[in-house]
PDB file of C-alpha atoms in Angstrom:
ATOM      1  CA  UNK A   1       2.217   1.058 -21.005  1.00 61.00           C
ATOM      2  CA  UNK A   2       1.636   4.285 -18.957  1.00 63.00           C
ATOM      3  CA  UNK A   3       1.434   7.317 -21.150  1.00 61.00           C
ATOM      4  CA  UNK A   4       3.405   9.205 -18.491  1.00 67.00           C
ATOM      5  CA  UNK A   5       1.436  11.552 -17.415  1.00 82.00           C
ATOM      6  CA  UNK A   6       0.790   9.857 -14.218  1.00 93.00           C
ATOM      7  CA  UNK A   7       2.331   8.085 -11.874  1.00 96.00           C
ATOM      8  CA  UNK A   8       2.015   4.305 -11.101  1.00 97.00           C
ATOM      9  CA  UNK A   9       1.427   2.853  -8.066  1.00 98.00           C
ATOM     10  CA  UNK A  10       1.222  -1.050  -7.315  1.00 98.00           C
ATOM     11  CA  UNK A  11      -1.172  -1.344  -4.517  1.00 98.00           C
ATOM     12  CA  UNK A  12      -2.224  -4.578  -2.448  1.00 98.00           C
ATOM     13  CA  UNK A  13      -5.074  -5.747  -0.621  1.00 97.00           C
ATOM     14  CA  UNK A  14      -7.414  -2.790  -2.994  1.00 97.00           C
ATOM     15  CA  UNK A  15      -9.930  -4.404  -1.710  1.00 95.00           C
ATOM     16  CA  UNK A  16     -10.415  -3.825   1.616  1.00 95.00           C
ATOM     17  CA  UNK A  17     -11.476  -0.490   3.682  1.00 95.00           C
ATOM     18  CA  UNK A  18      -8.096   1.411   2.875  1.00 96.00           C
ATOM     19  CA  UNK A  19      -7.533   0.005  -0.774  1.00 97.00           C
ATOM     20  CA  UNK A  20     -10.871   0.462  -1.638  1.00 96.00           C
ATOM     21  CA  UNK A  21     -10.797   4.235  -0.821  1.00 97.00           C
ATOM     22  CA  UNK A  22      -7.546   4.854  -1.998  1.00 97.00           C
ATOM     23  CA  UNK A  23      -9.002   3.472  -5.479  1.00 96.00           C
ATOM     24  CA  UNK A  24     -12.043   5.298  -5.230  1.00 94.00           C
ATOM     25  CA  UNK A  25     -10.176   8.337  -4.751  1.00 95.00           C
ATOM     26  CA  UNK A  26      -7.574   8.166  -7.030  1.00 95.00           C
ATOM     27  CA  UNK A  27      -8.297   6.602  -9.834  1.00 93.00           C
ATOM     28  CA  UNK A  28      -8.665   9.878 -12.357  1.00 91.00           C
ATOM     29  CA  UNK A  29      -4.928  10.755 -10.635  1.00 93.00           C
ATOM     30  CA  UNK A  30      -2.949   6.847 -10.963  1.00 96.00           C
ATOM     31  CA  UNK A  31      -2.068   4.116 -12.788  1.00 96.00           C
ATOM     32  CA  UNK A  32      -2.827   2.086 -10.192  1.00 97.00           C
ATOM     33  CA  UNK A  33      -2.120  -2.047 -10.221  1.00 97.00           C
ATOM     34  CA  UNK A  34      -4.770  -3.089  -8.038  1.00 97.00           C
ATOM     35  CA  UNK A  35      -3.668  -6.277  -5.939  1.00 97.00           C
ATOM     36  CA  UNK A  36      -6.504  -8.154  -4.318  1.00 96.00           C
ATOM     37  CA  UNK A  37      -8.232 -11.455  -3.308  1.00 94.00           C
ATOM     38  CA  UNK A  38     -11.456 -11.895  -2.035  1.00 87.00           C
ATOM     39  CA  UNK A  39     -12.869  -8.846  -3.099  1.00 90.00           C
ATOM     40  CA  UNK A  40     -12.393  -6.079  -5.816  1.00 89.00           C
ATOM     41  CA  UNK A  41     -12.459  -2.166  -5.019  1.00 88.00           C
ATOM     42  CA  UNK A  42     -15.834  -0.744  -5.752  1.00 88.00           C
ATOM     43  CA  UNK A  43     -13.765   1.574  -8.357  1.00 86.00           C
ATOM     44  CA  UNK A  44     -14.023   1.424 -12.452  1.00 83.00           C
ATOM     45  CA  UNK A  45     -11.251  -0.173 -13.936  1.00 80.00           C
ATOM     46  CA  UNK A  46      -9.851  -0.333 -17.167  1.00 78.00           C
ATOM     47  CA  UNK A  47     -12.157  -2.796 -18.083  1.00 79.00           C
ATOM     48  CA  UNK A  48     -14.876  -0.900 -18.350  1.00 77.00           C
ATOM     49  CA  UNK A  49     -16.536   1.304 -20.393  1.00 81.00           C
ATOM     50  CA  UNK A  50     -19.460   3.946 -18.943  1.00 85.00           C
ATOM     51  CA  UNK A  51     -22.256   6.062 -21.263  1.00 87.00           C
ATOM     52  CA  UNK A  52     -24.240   8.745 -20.206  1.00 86.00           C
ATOM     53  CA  UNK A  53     -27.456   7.264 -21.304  1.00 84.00           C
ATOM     54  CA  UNK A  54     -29.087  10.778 -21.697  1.00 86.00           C
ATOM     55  CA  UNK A  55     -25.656  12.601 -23.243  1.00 86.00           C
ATOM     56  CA  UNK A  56     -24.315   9.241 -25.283  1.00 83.00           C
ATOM     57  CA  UNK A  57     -21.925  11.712 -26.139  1.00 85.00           C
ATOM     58  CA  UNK A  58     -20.723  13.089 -23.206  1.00 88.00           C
ATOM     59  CA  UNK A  59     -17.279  11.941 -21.821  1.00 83.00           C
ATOM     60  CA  UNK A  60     -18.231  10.024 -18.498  1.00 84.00           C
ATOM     61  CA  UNK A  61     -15.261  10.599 -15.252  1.00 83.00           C
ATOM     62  CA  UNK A  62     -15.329   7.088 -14.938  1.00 81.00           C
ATOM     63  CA  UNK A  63     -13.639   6.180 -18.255  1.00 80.00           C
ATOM     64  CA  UNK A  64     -10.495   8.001 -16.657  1.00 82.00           C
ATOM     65  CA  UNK A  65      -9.688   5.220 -14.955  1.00 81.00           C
ATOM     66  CA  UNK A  66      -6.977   3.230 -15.693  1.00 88.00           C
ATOM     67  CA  UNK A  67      -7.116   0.584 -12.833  1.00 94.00           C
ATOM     68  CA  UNK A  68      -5.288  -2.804 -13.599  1.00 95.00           C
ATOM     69  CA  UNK A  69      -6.931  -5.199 -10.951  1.00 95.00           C
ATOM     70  CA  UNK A  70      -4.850  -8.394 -10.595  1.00 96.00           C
ATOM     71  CA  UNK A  71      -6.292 -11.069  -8.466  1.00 96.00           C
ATOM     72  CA  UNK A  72      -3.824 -13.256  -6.547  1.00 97.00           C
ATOM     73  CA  UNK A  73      -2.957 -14.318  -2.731  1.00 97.00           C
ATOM     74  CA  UNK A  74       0.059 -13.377  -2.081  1.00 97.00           C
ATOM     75  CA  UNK A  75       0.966 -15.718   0.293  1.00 97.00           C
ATOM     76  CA  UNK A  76       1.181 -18.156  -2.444  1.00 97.00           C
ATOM     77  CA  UNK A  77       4.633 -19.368  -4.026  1.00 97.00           C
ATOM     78  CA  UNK A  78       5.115 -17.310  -7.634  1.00 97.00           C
ATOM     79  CA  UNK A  79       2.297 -14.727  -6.532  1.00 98.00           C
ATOM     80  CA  UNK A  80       4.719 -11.952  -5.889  1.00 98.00           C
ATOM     81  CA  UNK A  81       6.946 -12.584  -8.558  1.00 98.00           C
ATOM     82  CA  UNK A  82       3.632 -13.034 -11.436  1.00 98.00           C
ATOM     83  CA  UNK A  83       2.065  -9.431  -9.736  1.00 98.00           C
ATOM     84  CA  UNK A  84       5.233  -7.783 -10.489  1.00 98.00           C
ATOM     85  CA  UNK A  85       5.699  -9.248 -14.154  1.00 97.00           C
ATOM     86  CA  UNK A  86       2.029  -8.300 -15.002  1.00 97.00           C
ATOM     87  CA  UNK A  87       2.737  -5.064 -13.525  1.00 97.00           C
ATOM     88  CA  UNK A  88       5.969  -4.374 -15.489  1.00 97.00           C
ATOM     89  CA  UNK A  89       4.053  -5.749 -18.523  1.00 96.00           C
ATOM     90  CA  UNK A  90       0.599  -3.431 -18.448  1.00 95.00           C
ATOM     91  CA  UNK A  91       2.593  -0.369 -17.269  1.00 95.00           C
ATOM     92  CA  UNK A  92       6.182  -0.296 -18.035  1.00 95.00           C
ATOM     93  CA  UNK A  93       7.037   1.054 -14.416  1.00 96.00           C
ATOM     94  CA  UNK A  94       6.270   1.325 -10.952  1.00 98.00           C
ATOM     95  CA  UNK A  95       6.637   4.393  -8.806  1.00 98.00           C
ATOM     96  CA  UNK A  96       4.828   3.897  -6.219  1.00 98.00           C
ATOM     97  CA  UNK A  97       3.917   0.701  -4.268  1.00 98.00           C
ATOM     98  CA  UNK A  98       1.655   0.479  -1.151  1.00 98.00           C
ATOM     99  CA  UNK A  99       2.332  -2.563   0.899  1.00 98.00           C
ATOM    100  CA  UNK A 100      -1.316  -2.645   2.068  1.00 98.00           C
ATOM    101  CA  UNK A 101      -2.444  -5.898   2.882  1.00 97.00           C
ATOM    102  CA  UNK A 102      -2.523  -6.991   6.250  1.00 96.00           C
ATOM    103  CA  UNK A 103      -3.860  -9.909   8.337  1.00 96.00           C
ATOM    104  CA  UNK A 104      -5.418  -9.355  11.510  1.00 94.00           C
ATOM    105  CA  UNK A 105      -6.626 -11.850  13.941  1.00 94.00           C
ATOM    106  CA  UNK A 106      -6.370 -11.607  17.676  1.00 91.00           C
ATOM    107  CA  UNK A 107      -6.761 -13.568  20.273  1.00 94.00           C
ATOM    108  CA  UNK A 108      -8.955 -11.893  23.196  1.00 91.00           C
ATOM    109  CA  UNK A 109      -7.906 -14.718  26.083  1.00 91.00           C
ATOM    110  CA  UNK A 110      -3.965 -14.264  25.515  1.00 91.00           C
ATOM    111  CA  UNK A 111      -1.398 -16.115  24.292  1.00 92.00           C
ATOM    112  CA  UNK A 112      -1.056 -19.160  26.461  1.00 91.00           C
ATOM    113  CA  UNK A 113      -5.353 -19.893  25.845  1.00 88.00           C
ATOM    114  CA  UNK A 114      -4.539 -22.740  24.013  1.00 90.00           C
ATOM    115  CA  UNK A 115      -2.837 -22.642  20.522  1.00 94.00           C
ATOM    116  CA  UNK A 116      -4.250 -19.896  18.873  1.00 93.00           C
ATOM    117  CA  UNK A 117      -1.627 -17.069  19.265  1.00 94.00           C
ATOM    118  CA  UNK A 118       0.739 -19.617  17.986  1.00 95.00           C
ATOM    119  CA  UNK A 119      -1.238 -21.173  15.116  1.00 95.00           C
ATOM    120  CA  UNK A 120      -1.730 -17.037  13.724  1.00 96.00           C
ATOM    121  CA  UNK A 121       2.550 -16.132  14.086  1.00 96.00           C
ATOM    122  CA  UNK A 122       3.034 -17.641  10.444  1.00 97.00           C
ATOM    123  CA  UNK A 123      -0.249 -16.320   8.636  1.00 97.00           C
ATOM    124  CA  UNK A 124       0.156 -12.584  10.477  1.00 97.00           C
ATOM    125  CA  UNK A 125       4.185 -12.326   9.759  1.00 98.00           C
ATOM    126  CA  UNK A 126       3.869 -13.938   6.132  1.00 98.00           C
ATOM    127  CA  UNK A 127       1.309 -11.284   4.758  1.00 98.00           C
ATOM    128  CA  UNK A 128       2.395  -8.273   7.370  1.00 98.00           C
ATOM    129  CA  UNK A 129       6.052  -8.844   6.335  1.00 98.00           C
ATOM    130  CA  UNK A 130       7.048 -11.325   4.542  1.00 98.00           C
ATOM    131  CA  UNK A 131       4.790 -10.281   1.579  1.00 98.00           C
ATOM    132  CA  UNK A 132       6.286  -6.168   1.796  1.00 98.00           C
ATOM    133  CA  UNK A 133       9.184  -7.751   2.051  1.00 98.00           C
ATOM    134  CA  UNK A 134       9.400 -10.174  -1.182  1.00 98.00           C
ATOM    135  CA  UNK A 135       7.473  -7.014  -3.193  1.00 98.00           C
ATOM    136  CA  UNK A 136      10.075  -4.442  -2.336  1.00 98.00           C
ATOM    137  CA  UNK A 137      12.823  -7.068  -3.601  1.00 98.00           C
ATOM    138  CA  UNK A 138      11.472  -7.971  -6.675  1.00 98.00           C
ATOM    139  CA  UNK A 139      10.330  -4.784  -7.951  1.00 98.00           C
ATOM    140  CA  UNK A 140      14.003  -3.328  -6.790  1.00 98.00           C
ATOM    141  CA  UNK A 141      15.788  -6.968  -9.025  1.00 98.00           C
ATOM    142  CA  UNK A 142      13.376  -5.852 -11.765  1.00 96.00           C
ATOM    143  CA  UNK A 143      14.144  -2.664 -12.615  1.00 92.00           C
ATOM    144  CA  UNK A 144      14.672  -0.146  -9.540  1.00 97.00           C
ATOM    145  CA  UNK A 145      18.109  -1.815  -8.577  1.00 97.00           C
ATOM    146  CA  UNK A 146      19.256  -0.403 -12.579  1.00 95.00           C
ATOM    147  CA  UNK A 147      17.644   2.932 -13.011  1.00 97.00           C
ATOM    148  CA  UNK A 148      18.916   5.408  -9.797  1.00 98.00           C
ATOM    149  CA  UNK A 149      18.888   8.537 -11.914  1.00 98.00           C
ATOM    150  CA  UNK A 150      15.127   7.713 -13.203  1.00 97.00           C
ATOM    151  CA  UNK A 151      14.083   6.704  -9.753  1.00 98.00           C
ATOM    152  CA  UNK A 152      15.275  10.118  -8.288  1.00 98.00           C
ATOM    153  CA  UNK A 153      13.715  12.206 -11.426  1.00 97.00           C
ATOM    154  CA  UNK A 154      10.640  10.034 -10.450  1.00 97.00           C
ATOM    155  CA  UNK A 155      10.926  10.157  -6.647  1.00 98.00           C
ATOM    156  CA  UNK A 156       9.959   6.237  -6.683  1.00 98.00           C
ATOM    157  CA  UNK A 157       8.961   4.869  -3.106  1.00 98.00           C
ATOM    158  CA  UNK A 158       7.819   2.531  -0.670  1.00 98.00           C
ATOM    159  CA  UNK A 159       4.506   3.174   1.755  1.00 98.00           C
ATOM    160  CA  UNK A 160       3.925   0.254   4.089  1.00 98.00           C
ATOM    161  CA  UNK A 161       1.350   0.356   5.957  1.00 98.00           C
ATOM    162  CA  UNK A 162       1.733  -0.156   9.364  1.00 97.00           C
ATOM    163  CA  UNK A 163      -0.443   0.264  12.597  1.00 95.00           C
ATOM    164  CA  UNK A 164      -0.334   2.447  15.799  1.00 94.00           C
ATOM    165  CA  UNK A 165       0.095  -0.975  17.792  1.00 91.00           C
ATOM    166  CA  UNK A 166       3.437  -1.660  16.214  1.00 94.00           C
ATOM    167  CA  UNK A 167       4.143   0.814  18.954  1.00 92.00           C
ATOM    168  CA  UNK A 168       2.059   0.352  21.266  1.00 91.00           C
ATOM    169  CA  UNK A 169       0.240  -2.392  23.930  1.00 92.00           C
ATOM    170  CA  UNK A 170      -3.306  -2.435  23.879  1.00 90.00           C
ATOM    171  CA  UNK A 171      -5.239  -4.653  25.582  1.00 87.00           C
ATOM    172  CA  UNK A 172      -7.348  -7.306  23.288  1.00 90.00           C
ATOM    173  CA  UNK A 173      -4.906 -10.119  22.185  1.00 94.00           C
ATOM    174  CA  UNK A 174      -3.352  -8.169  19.610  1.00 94.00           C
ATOM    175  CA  UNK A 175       0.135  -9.479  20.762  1.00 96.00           C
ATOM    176  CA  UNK A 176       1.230 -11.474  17.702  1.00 97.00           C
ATOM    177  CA  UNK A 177      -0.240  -8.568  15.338  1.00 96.00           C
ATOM    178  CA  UNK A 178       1.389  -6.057  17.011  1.00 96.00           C
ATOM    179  CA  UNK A 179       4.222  -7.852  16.535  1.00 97.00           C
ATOM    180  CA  UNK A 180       4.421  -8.158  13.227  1.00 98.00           C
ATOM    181  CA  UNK A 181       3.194  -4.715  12.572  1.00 97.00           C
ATOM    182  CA  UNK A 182       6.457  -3.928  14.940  1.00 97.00           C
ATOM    183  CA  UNK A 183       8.709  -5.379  12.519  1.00 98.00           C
ATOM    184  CA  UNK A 184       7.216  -3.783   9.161  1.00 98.00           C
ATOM    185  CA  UNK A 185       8.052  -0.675  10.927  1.00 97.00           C
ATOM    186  CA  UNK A 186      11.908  -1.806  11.464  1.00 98.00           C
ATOM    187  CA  UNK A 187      11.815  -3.087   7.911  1.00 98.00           C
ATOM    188  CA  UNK A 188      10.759  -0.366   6.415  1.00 98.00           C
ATOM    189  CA  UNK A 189      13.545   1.709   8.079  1.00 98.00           C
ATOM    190  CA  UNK A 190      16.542  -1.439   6.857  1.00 98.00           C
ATOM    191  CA  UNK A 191      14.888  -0.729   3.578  1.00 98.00           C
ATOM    192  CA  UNK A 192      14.969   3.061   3.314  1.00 98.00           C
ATOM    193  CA  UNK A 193      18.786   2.425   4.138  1.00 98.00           C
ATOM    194  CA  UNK A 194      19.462   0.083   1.857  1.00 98.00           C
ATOM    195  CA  UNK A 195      17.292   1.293  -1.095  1.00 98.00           C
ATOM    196  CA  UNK A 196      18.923   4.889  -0.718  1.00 98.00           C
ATOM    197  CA  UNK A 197      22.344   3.711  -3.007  1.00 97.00           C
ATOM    198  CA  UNK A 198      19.443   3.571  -6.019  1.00 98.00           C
ATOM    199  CA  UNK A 199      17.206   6.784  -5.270  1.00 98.00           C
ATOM    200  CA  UNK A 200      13.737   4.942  -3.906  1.00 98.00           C
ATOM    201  CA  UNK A 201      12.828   5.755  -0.576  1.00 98.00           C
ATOM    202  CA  UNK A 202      10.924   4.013   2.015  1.00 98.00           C
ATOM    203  CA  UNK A 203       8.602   5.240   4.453  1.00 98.00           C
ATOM    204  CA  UNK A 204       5.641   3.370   6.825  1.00 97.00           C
ATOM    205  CA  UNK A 205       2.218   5.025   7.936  1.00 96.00           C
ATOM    206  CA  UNK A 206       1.251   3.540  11.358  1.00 96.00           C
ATOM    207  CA  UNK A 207      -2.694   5.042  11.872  1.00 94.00           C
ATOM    208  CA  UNK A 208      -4.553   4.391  14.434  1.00 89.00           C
ATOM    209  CA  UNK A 209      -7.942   2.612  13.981  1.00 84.00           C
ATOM    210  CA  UNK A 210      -9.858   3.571  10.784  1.00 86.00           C
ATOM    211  CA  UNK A 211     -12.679   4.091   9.879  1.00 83.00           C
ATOM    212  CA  UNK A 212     -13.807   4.089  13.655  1.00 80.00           C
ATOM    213  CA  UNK A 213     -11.430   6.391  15.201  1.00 87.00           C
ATOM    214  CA  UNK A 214      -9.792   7.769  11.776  1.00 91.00           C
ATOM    215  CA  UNK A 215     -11.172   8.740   8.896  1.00 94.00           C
ATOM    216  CA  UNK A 216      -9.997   6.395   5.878  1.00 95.00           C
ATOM    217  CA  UNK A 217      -9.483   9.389   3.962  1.00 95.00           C
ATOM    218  CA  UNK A 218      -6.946  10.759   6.588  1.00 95.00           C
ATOM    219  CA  UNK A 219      -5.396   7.743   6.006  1.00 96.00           C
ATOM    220  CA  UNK A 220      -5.683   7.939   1.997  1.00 97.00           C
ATOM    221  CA  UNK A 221      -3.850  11.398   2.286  1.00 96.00           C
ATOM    222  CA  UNK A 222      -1.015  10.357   4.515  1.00 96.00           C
ATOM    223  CA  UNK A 223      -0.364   8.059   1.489  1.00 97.00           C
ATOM    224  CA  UNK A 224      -0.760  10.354  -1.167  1.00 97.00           C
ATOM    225  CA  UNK A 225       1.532  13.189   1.456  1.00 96.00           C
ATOM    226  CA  UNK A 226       4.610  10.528   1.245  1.00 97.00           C
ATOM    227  CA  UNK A 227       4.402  10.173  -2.195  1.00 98.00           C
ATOM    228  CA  UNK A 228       4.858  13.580  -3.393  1.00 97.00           C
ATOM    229  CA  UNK A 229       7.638  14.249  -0.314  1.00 97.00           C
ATOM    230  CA  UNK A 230      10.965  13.647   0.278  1.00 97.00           C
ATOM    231  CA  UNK A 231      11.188  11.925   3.636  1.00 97.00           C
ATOM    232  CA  UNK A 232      12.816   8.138   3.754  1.00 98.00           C
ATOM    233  CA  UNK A 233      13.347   5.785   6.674  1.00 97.00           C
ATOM    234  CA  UNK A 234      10.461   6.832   9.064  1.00 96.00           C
ATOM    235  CA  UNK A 235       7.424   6.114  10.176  1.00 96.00           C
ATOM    236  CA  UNK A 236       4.535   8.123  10.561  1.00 95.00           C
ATOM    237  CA  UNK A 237       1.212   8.222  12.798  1.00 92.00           C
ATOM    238  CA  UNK A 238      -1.641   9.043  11.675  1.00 93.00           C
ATOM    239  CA  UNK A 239      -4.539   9.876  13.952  1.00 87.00           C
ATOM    240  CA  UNK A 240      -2.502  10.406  16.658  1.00 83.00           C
ATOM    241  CA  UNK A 241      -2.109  13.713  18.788  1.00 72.00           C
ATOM    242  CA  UNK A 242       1.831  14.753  18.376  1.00 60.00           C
ATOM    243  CA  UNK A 243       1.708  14.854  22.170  1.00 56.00           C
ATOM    244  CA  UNK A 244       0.498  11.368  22.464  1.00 58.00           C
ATOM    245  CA  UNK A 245       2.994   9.500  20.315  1.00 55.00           C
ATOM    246  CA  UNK A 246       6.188   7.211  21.604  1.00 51.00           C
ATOM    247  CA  UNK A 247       8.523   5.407  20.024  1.00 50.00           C
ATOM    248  CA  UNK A 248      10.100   7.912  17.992  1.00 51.00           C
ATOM    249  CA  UNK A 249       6.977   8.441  15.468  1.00 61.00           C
ATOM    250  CA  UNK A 250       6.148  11.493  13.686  1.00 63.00           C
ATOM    251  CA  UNK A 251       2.462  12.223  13.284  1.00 60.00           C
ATOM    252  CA  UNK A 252       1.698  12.913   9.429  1.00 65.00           C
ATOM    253  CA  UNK A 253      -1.069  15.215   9.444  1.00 56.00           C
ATOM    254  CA  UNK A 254      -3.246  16.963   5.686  1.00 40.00           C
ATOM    255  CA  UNK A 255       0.730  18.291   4.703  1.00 37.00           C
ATOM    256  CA  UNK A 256       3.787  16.905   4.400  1.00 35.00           C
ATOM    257  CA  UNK A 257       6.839  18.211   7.529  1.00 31.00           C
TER     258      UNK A 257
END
């Protein structure tokens, strides 16, 4: 169980570019549940144990961590629901959850070269969407859907993670993960609605490209930013000058608007 002096946040894919950071950035700060499947964050965890070989004695940062790693593809039938129970069991809560696992493959000669836009519509809309989707449901039939006044005292929420071309047409063959970043962004906002009767809100980052044109820990903030607000139902660019955006996006800059 969580001793309650920190919140805890269920995070997925921890271990690619953005769940890695977020882990090695926050791990002295969360509970963090860290979802992932071909690779684990570079982060301690809980199962480990470091010592100062010179100061034996010395508490070591690292043994802070409490990082619950949980390996599992999502995609699979039961994976949502066994993440959820194992998180529920280590922790006794969850007050944060980052729907950050994505799948991104485009397809540089368009959509009509042949069958590879169509054979990608499943894979990209099961994990982009269909996996936010089934974890926000769950977690809300476990315990969220019961306890309104605790999720308000605990400001409990929802950060998908999104991407500038949910909004946007870039060039590439991005078309079928645009897509399906598109529609994360307009579930996130059905959620934030619907969530609202029991006090957890629901918000989606959309940054643009990271590392390369963002820094990851831009991105890492932006998370951290919507955690400790009070804004529901939006979503929010990151990386993006406030003059440049469409679509009705707010840029989320180092503070919370």
């Amino acid at each position: 169980m969580s001793r309650g002096d920190r919140r805890v946040c269920l995070l997925t894919g921890a271990g690619g570019t953005l769940g890695d950071a977020f882990c090695r950035g926050l791990y002295t700060q969360y509970d963090i549940v860290a979802v992932h499947r071909n690779r684990i964050p570079a982060a301690p965890s809980q199962h480990e144990w470091f010592i100062d070989p010179f100061e034996p004695e010395t508490p070591v940062p690292e043994n802070a961590s409490r990082i619950f790693m949980i390996r599992a593809d999502l995609t699979e039938a039961g994976a949502v629901e066994r993440v959820v129970e194992l998180a529920l069991a280590r922790f006794g809560r969850v007050d944060l959850l980052v729907n950050n696992a994505g799948h991104s493959r485009w397809q540089p000669r368009g959509i009509v070269d042949g069958d590879a836009a169509l054979d990608e519509f499943e894979p990209h809309f099961a994990v982009n969407v269909g996996v936010p989707l089934r974890l926000s449901a769950r977690l809300a039939q476990r315990g969220w859907l019961h306890t309104a006044d605790e999720n308000r005292e605990h400001n409990r929420n929802i950060v998908n993670v999104s991407s500038i071309a949910g909004s946007r047409v870039y060039p590439g063959g991005q078309a079928v993960y645009a897509a399906s970043k598109a529609a994360l962004d307009q579930l996130t906002r059905h959620l934030a609605v619907e969530f609202a009767e029991f006090g957890v809100r629901a918000n989606a980052i959309a940054p643009n490209s990271f590392p390369a044109l963002v820094p990851t820990e831009q991105v890492v903030r932006a998370i951290v930013e919507l955690d400790q607000g009070k804004m529901t139902g939006e979503v929010f660019s990151v990386g993006v000058d406030a003059e440049d955006m469409a679509g009705g996006q707010h840029a989320l800059g180092a503070h919370a608007h």
